[in-house]
mmCIF file with all atom_site columns, C-alpha atoms in Angstrom:
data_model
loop_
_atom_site.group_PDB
_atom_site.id
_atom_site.type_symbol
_atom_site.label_atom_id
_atom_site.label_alt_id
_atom_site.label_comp_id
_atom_site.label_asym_id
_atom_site.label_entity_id
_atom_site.label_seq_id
_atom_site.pdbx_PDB_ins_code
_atom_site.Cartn_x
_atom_site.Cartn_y
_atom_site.Cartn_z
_atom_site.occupancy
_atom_site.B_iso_or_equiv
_atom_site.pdbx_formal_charge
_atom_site.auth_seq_id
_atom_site.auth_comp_id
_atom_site.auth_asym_id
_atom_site.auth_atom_id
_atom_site.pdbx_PDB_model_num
ATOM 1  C CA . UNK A 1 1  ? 74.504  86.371 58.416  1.00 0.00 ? 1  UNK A CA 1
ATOM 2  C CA . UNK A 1 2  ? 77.890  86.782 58.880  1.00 0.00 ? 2  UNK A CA 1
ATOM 3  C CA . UNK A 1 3  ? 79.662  87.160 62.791  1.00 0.00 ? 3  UNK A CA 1
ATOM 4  C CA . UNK A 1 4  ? 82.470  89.291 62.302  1.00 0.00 ? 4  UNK A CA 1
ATOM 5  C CA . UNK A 1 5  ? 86.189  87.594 63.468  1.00 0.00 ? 5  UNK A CA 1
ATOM 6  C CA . UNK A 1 6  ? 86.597  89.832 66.180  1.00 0.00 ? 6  UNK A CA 1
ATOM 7  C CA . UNK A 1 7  ? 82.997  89.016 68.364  1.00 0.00 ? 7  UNK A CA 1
ATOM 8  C CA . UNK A 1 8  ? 84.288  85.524 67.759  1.00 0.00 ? 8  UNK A CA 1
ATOM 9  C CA . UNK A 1 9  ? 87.658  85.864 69.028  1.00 0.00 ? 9  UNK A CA 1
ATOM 10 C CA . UNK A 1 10 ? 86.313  87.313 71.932  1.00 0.00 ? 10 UNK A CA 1
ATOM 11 C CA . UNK A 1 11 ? 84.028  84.838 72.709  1.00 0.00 ? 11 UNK A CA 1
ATOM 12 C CA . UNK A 1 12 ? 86.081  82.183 72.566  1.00 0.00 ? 12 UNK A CA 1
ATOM 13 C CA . UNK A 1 13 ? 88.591  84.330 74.737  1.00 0.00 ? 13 UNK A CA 1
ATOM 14 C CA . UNK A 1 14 ? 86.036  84.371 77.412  1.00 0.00 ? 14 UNK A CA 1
ATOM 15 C CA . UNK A 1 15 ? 85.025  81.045 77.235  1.00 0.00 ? 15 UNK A CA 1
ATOM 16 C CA . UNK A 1 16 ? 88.230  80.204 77.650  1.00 0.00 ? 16 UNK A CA 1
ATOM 17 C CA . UNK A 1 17 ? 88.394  82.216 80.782  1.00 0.00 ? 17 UNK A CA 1
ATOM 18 C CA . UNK A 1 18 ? 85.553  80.569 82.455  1.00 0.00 ? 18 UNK A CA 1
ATOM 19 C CA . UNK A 1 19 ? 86.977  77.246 81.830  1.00 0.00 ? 19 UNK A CA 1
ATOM 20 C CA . UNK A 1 20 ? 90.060  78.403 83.832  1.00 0.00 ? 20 UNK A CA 1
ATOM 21 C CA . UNK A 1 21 ? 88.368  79.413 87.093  1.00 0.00 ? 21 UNK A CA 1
ATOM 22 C CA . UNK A 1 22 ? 86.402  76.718 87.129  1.00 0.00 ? 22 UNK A CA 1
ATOM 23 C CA . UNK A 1 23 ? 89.049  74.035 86.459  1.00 0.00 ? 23 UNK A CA 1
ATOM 24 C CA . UNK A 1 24 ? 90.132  76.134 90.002  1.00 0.00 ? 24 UNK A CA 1
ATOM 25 C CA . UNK A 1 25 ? 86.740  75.449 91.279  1.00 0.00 ? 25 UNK A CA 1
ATOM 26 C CA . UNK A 1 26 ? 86.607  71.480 89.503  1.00 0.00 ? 26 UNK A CA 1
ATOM 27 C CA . UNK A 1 27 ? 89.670  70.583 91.453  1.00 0.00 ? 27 UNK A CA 1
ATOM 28 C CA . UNK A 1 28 ? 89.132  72.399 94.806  1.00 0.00 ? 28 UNK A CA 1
ATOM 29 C CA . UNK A 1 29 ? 85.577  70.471 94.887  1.00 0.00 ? 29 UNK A CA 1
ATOM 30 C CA . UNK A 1 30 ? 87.198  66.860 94.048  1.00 0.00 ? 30 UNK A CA 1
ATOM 31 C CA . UNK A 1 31 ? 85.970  66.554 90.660  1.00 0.00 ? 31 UNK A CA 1
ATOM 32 C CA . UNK A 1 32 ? 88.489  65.060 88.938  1.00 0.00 ? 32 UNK A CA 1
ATOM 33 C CA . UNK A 1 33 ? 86.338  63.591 86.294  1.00 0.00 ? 33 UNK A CA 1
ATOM 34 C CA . UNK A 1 34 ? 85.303  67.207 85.220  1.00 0.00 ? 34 UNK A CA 1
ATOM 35 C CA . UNK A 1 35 ? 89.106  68.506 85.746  1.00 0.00 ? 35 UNK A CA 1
ATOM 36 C CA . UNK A 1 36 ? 90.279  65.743 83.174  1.00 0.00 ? 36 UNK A CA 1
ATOM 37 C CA . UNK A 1 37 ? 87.673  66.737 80.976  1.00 0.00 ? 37 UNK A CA 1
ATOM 38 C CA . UNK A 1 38 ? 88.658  70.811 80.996  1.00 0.00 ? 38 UNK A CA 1
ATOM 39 C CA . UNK A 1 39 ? 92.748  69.822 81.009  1.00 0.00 ? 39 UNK A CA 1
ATOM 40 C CA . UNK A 1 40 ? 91.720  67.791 77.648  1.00 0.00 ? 40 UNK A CA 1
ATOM 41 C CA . UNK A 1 41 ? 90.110  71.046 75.845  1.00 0.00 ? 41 UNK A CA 1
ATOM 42 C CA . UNK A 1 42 ? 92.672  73.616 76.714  1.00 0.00 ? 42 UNK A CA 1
ATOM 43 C CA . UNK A 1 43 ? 91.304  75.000 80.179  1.00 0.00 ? 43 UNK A CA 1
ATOM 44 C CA . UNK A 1 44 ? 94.234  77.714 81.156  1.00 0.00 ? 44 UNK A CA 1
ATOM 45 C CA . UNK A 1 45 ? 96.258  75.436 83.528  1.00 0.00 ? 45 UNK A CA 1
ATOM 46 C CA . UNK A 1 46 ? 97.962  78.538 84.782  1.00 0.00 ? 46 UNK A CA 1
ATOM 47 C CA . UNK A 1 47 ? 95.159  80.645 86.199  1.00 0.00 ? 47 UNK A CA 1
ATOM 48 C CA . UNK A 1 48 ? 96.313  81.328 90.114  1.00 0.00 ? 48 UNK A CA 1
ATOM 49 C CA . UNK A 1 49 ? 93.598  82.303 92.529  1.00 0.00 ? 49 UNK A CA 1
ATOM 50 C CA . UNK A 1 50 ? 93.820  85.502 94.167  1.00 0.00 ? 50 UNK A CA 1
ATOM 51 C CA . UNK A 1 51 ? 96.068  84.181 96.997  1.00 0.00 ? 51 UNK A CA 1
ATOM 52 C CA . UNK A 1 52 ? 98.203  82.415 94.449  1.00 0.00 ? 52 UNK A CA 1
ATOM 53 C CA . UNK A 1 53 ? 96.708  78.919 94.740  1.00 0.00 ? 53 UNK A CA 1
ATOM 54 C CA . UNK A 1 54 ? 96.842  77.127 91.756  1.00 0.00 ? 54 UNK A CA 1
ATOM 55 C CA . UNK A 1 55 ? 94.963  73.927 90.271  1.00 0.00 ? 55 UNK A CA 1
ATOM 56 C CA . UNK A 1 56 ? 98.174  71.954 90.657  1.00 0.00 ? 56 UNK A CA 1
ATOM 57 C CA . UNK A 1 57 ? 98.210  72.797 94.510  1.00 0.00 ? 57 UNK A CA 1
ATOM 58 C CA . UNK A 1 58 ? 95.415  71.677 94.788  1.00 0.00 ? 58 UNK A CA 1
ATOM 59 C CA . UNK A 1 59 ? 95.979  68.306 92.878  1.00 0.00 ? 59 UNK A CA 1
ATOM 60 C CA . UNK A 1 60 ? 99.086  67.882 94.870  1.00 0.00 ? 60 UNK A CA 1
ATOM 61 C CA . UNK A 1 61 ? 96.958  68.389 98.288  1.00 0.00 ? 61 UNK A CA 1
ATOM 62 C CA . UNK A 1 62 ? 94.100  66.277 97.530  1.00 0.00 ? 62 UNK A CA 1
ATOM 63 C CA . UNK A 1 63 ? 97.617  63.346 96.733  1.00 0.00 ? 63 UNK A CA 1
ATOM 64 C CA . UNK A 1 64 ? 96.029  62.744 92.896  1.00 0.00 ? 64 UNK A CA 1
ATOM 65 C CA . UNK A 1 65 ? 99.208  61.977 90.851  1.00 0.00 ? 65 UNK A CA 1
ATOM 66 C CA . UNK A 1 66 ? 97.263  61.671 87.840  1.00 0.00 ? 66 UNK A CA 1
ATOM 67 C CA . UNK A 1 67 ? 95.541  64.754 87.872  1.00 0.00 ? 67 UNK A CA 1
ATOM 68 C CA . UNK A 1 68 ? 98.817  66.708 88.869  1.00 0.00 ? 68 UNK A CA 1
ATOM 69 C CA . UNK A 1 69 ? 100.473 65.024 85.936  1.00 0.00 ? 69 UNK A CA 1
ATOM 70 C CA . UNK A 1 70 ? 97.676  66.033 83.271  1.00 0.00 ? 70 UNK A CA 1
ATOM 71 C CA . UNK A 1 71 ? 98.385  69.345 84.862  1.00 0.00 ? 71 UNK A CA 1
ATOM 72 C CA . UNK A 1 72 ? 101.594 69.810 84.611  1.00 0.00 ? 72 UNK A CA 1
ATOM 73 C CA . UNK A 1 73 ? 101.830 67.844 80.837  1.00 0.00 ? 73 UNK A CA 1
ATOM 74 C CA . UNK A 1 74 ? 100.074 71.003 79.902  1.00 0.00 ? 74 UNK A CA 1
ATOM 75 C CA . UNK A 1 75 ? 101.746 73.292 81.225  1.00 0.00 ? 75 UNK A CA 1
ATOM 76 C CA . UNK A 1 76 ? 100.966 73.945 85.240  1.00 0.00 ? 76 UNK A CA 1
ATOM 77 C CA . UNK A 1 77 ? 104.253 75.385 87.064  1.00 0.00 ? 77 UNK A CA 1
ATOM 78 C CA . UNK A 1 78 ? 105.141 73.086 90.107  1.00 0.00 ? 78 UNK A CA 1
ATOM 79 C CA . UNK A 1 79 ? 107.264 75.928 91.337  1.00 0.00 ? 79 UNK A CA 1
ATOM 80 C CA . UNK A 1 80 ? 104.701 78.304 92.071  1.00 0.00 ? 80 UNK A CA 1
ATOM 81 C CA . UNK A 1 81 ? 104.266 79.361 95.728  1.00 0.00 ? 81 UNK A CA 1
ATOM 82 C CA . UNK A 1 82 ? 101.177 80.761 96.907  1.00 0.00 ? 82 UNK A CA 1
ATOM 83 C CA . UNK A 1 83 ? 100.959 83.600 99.341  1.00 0.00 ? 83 UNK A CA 1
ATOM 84 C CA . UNK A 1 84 ? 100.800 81.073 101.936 1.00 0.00 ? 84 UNK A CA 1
ATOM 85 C CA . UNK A 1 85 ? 104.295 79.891 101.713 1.00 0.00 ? 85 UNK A CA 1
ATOM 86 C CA . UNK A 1 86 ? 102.486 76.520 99.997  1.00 0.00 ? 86 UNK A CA 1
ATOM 87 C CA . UNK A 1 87 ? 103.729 75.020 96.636  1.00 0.00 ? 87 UNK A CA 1
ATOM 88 C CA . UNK A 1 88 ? 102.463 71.703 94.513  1.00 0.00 ? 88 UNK A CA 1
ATOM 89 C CA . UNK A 1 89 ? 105.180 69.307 96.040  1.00 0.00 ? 89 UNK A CA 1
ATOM 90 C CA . UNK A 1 90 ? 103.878 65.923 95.706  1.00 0.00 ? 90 UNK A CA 1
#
């Protein structure tokens, strides 16, 4: 049986989705391990949460320089600032 290209492309759209909030999630809950992991297969390093927190803030607040450096090698914005006033300064 054949899966037509579109049913695909969407599930690998969501999937990809899910791997975004919970890189969030991965970070916010100190495991870095699992955050690596996600960063290495293409988890969207961009998602925000809904107050404009990103993964990299949390990196940055949690002092990993590693982690925020995976991040931002693919692709996290250190210049975002959250609704908090709060950026990823390190």
């Amino acid at each position: 049986m054949k899966i037509p290209v579109l049913l695909v492309s969407i599930f690998l759209a969501g999937s990809q989705c899910l791997l975004a909030g919970e890189l969030v999630d991965a970070i916010a809950a100190g495991n870095r391990d699992l955050a690596l992991k996600m960063i290495s297969e293409g988890a969207d390093v961009t998602e925000l949460e809904t107050d404009g927190t990103s993964a990299l803030m949390y990196a940055s607040y949690l002092g990993d320089a590693d982690l925020a450096t995976a991040l931002m090698g693919a692709g996290a914005d250190p210049s975002v600032v959250n609704s908090y006033g709060t950026s990823a300064s390190l």
